[in-house]
Short mmCIF file of C-alpha atoms in Angstrom, two decimals:
data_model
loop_
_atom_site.label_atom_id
_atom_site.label_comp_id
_atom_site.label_asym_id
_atom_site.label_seq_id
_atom_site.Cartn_x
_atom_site.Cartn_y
_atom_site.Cartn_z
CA UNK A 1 163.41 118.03 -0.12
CA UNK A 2 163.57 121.52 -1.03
CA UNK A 3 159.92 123.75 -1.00
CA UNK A 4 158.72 125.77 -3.54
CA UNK A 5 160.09 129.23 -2.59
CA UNK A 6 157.06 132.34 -3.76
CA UNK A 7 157.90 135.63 -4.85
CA UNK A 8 157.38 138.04 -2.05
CA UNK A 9 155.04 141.32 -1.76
CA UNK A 10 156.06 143.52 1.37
CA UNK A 11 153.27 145.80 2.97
CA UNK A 12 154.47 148.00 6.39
CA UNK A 13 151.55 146.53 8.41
CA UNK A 14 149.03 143.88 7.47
CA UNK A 15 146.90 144.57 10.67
CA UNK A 16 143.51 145.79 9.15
CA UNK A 17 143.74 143.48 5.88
CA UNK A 18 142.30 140.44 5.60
CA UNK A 19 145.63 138.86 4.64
CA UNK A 20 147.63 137.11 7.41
CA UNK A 21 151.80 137.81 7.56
CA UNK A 22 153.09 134.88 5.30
CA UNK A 23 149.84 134.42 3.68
CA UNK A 24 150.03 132.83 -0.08
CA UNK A 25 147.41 134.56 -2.12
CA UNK A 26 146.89 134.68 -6.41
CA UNK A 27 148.12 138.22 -7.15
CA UNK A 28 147.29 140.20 -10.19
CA UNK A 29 149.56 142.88 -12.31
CA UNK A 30 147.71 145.20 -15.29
CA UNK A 31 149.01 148.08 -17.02
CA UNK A 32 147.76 149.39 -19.63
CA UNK A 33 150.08 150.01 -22.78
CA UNK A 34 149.62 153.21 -23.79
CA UNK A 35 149.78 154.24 -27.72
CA UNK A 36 153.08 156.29 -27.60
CA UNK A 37 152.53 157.98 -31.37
CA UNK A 38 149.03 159.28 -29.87
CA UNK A 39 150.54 160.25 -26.00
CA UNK A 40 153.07 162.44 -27.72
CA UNK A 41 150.77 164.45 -29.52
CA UNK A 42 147.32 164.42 -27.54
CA UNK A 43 148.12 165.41 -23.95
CA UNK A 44 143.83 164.39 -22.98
CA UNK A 45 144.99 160.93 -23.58
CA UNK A 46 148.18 160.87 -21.99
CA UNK A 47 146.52 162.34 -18.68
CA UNK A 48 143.22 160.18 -19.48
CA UNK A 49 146.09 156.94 -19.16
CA UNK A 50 147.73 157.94 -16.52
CA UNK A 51 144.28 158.53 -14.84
CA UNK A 52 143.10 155.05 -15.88
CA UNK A 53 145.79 153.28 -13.79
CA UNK A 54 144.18 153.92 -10.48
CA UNK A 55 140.89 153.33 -12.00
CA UNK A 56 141.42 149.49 -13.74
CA UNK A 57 142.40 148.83 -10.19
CA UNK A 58 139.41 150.02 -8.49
CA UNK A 59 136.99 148.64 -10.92
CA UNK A 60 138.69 145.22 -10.49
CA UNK A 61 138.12 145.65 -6.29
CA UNK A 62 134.97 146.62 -6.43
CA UNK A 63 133.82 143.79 -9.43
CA UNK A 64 135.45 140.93 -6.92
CA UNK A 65 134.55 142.42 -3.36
CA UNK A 66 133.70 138.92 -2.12
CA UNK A 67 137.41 137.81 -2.81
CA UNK A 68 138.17 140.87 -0.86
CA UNK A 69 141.20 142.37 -3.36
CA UNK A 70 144.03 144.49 -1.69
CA UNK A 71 145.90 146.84 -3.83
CA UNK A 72 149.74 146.35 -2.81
CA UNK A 73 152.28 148.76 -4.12
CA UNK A 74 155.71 147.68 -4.47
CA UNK A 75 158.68 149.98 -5.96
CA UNK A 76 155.96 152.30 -7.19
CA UNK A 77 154.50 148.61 -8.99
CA UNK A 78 150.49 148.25 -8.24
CA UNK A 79 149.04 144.69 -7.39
CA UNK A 80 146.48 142.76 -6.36
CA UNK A 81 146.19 140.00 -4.02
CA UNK A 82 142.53 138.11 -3.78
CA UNK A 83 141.49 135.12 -1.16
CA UNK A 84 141.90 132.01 -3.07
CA UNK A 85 138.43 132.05 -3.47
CA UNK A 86 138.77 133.80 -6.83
CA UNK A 87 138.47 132.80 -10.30
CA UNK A 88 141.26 133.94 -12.08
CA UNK A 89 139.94 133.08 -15.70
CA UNK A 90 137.28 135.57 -14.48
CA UNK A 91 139.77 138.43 -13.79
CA UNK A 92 141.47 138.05 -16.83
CA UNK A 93 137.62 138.49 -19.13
CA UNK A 94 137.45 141.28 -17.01
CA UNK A 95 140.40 142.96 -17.96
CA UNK A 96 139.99 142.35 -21.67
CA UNK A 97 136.56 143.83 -21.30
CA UNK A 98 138.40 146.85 -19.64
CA UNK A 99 140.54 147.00 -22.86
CA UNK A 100 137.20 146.43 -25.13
CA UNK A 101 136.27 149.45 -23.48
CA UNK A 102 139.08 152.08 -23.71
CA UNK A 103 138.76 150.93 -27.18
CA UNK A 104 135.41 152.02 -27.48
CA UNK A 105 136.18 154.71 -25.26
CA UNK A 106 139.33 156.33 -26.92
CA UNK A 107 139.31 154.78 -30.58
CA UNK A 108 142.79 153.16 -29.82
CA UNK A 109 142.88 149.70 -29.88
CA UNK A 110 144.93 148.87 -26.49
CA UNK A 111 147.31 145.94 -25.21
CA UNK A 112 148.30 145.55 -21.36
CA UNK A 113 150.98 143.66 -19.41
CA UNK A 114 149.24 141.32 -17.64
CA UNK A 115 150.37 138.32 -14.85
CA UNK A 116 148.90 136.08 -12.71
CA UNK A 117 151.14 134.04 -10.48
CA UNK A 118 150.72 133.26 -6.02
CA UNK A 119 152.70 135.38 -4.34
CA UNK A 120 153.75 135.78 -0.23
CA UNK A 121 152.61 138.70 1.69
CA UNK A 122 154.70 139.51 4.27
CA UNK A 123 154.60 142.62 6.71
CA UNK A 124 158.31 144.21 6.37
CA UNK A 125 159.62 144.67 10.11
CA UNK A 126 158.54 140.72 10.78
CA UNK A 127 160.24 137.37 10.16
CA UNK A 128 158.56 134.94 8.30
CA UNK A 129 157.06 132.42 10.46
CA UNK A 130 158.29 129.12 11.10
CA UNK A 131 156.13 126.75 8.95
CA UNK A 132 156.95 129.44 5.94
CA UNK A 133 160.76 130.44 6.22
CA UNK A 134 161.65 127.96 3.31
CA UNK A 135 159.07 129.25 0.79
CA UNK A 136 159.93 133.04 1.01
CA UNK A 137 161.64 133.86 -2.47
CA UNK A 138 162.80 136.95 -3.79
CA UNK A 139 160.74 140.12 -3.25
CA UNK A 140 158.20 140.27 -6.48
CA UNK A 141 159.40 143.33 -8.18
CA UNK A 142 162.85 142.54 -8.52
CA UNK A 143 162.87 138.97 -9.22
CA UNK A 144 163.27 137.15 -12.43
CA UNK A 145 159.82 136.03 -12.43
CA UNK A 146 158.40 139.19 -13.04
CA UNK A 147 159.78 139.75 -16.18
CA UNK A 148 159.43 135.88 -17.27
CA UNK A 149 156.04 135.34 -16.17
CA UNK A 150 154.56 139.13 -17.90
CA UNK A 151 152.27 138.51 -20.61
CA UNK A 152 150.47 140.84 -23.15
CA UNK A 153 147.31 140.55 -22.89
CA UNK A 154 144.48 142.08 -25.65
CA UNK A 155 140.82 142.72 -25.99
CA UNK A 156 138.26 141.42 -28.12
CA UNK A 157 139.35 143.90 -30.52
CA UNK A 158 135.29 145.06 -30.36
CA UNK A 159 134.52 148.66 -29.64
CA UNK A 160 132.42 147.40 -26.74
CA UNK A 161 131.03 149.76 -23.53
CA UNK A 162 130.20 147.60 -20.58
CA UNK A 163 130.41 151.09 -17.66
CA UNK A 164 133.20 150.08 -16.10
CA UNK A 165 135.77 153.27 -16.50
CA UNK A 166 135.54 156.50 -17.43
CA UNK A 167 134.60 157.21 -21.10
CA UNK A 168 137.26 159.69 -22.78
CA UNK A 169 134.86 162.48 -23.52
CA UNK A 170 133.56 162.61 -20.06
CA UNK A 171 136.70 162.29 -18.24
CA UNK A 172 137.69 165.74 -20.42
CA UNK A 173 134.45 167.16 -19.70
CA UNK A 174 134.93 166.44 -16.13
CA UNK A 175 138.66 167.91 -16.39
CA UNK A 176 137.07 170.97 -18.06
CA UNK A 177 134.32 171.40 -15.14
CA UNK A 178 137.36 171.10 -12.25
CA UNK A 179 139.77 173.87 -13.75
CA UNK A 180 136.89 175.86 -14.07
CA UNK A 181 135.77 175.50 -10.53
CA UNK A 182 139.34 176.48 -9.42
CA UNK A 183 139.23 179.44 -11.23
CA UNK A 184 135.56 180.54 -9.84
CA UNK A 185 136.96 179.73 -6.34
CA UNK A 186 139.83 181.90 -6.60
CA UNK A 187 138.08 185.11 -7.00
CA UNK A 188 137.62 187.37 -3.85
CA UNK A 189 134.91 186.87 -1.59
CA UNK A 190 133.06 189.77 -0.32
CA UNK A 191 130.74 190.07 2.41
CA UNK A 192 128.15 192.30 2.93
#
């Protein structure tokens, strides 16, 4: 009888996590699509994406803190793993509502690769234990499975601002009020 075998995520330690060498956990991939006709000619929005790909992960840790996320960063690829306590149907409303808003946000109506699937954490340097050497699969990122199991996933198509990112126009303003600061802090100081 042969086990089912779970794509693997690889972390250097797992000391400090919540998650246990070998542990099977529902793992999460979102990325954003951006518009390419707009990122060519507005270079805000192509910084305000790139900026957003940290962020849509942070928003989703701190929205499901009690299934105590972990973002996991394989071949440059960010995840997240949750306790099985979480309700994946819930995770996915919250990323559409994460696309309702960059819509409302940006005035581009956005798409996203999305997956859900239960992966393996394993720490790198150790073997898997006993009990789990038959379901270790392939590692995540360069299996078949992430390619067969990635989804595109879209909003409401509603121009809809719920607080979770950073609206467009602030995010420049913000942008705006940082190169300025640099350039206040590099004039001379001079003391009396």
């Amino acid at each position: 009888m042969s086990q089912k075998q779970y794509p693997v995520l690889y972390a250097t330690k797992t000391k400090g996590t919540f998650f246990k060498h070998c542990s099977i956990n529902p793992t999460l991939y979102f990325e954003m699509i951006k518009d390419e006709e707009r990122a060519k000619t507005d270079a805000d929005y192509n910084l305000y994406m790139d900026a957003m790909v940290d962020e849509c992960y942070d928003a989703l840790i701190h929205k499901f803190i009690t299934s105590q996320p972990l973002k996991v960063t394989n071949d440059k690829i960010p995840f997240l793993i949750f306790k099985s306590n979480v309700d994946m149907r819930v995770v996915k409303m919250f990323c559409q509502a994460i696309l309702d808003e960059v819509y409302e946000s940006t005035g581009t109506d956005h798409q996203a690769k999305y997956m859900e699937l239960k992966t393996m954490f394993m720490q790198m340097d150790k073997d898997p234990s006993p009990f789990k050497a038959g379901k270790v699969g392939e590692k995540l990122t360069q299996s078949s499975i992430f390619q067969d199991q990635l989804q595109i996933l879209e909003g409401s198509h509603k121009k809809i601002d719920s607080g979770i990112i950073t609206p467009f126009k602030e995010y420049i303003l913000l942008k705006q009020e940082n190169t300025q600061n640099k350039s206040d802090s590099n004039e001379d100081i001079v003391e009396w």
